[in-house]
PDB file of C-alpha atoms in Angstrom:
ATOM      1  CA  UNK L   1     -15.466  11.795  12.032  1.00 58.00           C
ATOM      2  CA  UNK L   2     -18.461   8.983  12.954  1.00 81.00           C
ATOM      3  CA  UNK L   3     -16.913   6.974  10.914  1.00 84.00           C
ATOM      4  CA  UNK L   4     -13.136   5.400  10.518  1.00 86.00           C
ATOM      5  CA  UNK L   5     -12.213   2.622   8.211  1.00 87.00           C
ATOM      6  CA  UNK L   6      -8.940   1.395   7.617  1.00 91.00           C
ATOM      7  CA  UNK L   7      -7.697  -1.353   5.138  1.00 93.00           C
ATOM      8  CA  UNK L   8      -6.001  -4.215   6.860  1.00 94.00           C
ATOM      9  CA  UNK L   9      -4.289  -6.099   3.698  1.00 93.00           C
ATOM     10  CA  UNK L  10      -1.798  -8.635   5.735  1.00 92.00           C
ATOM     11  CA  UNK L  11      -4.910  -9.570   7.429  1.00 94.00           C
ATOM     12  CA  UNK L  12      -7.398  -9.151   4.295  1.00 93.00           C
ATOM     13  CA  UNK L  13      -9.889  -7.422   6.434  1.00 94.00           C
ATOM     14  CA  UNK L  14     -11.607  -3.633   7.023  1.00 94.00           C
ATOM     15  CA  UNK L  15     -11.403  -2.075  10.001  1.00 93.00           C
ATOM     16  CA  UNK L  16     -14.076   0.347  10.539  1.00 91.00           C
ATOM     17  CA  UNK L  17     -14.766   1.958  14.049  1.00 91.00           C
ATOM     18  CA  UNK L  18     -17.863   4.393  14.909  1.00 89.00           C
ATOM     19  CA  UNK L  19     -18.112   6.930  17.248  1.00 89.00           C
ATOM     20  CA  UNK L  20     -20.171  10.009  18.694  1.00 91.00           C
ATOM     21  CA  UNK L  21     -23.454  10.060  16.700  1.00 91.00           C
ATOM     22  CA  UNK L  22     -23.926   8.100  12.973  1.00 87.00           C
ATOM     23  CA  UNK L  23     -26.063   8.957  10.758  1.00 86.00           C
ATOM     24  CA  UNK L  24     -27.645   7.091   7.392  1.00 81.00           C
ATOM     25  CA  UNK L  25     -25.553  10.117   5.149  1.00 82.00           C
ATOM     26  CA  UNK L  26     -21.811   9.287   7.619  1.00 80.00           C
ATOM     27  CA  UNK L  27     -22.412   5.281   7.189  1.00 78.00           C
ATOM     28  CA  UNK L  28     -23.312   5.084   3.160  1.00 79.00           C
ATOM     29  CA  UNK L  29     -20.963   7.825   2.311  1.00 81.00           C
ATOM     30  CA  UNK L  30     -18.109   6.527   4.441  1.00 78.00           C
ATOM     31  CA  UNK L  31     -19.023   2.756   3.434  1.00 78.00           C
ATOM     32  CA  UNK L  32     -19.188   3.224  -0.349  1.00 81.00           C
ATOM     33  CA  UNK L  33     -15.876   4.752  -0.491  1.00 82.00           C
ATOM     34  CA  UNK L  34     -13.980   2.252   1.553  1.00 80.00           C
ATOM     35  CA  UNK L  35     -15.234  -0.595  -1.448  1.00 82.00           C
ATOM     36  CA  UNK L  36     -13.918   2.272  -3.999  1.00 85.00           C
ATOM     37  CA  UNK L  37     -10.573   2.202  -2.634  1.00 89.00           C
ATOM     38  CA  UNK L  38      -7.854   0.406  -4.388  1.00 90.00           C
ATOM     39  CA  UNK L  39      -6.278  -1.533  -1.468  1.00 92.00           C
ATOM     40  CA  UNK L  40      -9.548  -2.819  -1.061  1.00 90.00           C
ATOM     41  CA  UNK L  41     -10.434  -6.275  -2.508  1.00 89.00           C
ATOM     42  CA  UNK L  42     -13.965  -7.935  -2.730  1.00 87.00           C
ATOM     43  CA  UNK L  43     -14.356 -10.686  -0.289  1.00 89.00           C
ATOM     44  CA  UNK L  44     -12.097  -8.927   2.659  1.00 92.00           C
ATOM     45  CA  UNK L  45     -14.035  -9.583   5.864  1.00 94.00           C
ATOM     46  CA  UNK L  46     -15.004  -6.917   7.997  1.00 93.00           C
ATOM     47  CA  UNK L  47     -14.831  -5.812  11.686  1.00 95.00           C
ATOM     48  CA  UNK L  48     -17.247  -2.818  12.985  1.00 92.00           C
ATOM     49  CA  UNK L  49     -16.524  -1.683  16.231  1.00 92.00           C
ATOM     50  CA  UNK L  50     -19.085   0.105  17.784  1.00 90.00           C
ATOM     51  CA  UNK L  51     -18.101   0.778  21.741  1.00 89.00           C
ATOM     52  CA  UNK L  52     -17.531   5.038  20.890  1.00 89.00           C
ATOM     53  CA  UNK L  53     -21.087   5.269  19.244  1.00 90.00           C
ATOM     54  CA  UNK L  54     -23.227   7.839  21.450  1.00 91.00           C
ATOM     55  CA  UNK L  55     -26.124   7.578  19.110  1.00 90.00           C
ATOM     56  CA  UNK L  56     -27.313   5.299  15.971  1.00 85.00           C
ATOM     57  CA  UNK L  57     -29.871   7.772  13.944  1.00 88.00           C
ATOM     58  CA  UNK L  58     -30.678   5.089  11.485  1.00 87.00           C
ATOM     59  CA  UNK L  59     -34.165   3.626  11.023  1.00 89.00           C
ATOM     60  CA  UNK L  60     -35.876   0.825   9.608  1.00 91.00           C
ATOM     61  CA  UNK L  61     -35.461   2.675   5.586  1.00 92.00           C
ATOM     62  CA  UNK L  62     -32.366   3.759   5.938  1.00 90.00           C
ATOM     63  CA  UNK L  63     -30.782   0.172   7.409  1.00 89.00           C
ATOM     64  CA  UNK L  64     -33.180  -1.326   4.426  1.00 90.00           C
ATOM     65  CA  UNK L  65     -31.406   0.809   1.804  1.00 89.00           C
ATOM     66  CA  UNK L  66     -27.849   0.087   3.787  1.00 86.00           C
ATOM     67  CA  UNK L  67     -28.689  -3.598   3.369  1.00 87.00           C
ATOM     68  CA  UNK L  68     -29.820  -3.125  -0.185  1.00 88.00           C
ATOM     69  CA  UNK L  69     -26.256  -1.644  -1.162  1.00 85.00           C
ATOM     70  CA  UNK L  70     -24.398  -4.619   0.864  1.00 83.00           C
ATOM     71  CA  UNK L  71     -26.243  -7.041  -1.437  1.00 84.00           C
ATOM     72  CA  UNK L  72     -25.254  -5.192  -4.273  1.00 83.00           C
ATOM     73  CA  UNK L  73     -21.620  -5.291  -3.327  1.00 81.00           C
ATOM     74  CA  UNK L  74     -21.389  -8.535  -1.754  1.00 80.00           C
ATOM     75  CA  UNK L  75     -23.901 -10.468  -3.660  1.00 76.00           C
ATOM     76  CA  UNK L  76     -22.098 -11.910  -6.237  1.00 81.00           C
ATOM     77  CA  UNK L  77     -19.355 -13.251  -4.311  1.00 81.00           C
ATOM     78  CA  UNK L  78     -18.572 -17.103  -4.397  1.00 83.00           C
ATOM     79  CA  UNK L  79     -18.627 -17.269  -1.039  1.00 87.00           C
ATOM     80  CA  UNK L  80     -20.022 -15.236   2.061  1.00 90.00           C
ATOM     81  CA  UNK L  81     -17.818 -12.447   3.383  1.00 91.00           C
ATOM     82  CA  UNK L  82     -17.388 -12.725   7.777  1.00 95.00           C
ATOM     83  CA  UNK L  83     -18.668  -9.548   8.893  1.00 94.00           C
ATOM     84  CA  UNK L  84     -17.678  -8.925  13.213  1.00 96.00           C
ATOM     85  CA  UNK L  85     -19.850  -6.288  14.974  1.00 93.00           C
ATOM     86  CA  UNK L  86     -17.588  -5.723  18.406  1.00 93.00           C
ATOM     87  CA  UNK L  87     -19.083  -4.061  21.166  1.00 86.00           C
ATOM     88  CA  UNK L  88     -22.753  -3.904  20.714  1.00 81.00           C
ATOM     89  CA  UNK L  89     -24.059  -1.874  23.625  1.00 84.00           C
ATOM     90  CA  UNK L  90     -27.441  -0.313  24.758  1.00 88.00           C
ATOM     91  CA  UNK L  91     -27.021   2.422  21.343  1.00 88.00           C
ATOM     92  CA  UNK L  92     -25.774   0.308  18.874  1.00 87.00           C
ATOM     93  CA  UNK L  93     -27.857  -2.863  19.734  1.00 89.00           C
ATOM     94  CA  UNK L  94     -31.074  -1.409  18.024  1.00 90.00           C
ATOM     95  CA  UNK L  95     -29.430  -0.762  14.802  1.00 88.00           C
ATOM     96  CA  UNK L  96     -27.474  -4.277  15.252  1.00 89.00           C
ATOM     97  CA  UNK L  97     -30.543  -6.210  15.650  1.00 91.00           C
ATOM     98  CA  UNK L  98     -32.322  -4.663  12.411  1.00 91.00           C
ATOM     99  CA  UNK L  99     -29.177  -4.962  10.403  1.00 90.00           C
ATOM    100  CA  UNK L 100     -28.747  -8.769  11.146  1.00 91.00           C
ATOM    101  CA  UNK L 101     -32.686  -9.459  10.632  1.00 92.00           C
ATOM    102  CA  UNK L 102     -32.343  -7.579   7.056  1.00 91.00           C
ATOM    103  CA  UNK L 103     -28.906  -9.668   6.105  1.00 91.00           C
ATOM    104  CA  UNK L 104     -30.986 -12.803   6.963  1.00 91.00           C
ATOM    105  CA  UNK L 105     -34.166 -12.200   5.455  1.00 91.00           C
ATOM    106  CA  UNK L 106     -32.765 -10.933   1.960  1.00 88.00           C
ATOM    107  CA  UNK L 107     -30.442 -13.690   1.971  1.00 87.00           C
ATOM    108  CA  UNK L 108     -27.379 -11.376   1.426  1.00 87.00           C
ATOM    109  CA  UNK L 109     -23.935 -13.719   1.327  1.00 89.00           C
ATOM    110  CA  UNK L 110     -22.569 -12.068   4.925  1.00 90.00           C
ATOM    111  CA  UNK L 111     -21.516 -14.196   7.975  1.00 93.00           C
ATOM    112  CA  UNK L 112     -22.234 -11.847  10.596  1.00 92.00           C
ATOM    113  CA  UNK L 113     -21.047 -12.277  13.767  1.00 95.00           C
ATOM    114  CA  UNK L 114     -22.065 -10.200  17.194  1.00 93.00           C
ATOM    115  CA  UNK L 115     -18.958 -10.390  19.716  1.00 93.00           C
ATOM    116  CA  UNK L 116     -18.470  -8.265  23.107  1.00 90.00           C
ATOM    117  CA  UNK L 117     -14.274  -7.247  22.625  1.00 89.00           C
ATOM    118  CA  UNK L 118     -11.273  -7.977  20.044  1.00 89.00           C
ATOM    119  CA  UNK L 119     -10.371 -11.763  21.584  1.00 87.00           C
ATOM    120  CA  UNK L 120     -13.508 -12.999  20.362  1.00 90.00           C
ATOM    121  CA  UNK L 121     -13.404 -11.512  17.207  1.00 92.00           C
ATOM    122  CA  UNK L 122      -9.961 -12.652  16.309  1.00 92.00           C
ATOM    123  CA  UNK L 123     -11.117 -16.046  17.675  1.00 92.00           C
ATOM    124  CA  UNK L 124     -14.099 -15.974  15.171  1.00 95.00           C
ATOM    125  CA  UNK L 125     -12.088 -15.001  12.387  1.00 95.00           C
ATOM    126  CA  UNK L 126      -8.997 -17.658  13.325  1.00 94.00           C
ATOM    127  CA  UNK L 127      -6.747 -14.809  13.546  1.00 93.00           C
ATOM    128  CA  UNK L 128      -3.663 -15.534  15.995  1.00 91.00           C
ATOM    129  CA  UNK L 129      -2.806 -13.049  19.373  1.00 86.00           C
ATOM    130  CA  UNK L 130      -0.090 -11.300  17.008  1.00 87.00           C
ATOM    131  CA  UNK L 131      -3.001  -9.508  15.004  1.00 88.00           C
ATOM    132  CA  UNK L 132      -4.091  -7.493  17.310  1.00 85.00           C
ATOM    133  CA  UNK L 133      -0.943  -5.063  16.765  1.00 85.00           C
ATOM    134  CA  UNK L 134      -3.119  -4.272  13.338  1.00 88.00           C
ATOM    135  CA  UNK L 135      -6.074  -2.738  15.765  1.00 84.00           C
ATOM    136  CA  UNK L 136      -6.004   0.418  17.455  1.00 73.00           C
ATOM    137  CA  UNK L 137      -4.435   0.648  21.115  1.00 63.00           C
ATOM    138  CA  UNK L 138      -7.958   0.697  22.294  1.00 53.00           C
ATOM    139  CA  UNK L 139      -7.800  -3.480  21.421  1.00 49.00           C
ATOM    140  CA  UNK L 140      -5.360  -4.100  23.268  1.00 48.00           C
ATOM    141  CA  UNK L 141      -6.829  -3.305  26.630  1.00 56.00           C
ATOM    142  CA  UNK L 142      -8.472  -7.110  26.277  1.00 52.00           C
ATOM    143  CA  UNK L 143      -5.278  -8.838  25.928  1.00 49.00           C
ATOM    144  CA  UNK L 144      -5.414 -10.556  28.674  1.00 47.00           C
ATOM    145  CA  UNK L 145      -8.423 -11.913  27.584  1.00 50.00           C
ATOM    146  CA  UNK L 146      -6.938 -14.256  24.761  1.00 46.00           C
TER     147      UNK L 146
END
């Protein structure tokens, strides 16, 4: 499956990893049901990791309409959700770059962040060393990193 997302409630955060190739139907299906889920809770920041993706087949529509449903679930929070993006690389940084201009220019209430491994994102997010035992083993490869 392109897309993985697991619920993270002792850290109040979604975990959602790509791989292989993602399309516009894996990401809004996949997406949509994560914020349909019960242990999920409006507000819960969010960490993408993206080092597995082999190919983003999302263009400027479909990231529009992806950005269109973020406002519509994020948009009337109090406050603006943290969003990480770990591992942009040559694939993903395309897709990255339209996402983050779309977040900014419809003024949707996300934080986002673009980091290069798991130390920086649980530095962005103030999350102690301990958290990364929450992460796939994959994370842990940067340990010594913190």
């Amino acid at each position: 499956m392109p897309v993985s997302l697991t619920i993270i409630p002792e850290l109040d955060l979604v975990h959602i990893v790509y791989s292989g190739r993602v399309t516009p139907q894996e990401l809004f299906v996949e997406t949509q049901a994560c914020y349909q889920r019960p242990d999920y809770q409006p507000g819960m920041s969010e960490v993408s990791d993206f080092f597995r993706v082999t190919s983003f087949e999302i263009g400027y529509d479909e990231m529009h309409k992806f950005t269109t449903r973020s406002n519509e679930t994020h948009g009337s929070l109090d406050s603006p959700i943290d969003i990480c993006l770990v591992g942009s690389t040559k694939v993903s940084e395309p897709a990255i770059l339209m996402y983050e201009g779309l977040i900014a220019a419809k003024n949707i209430p996300i934080r986002l962040h673009v980091v290069p491994g798991y130390p920086e994102m649980l530095a962005t997010l103030n999350l102690p060393e301990e958290c990364l035992k929450y992460f796939p083993d994959f994370g842990h490869q940067e340990r010594h990193l913190l």
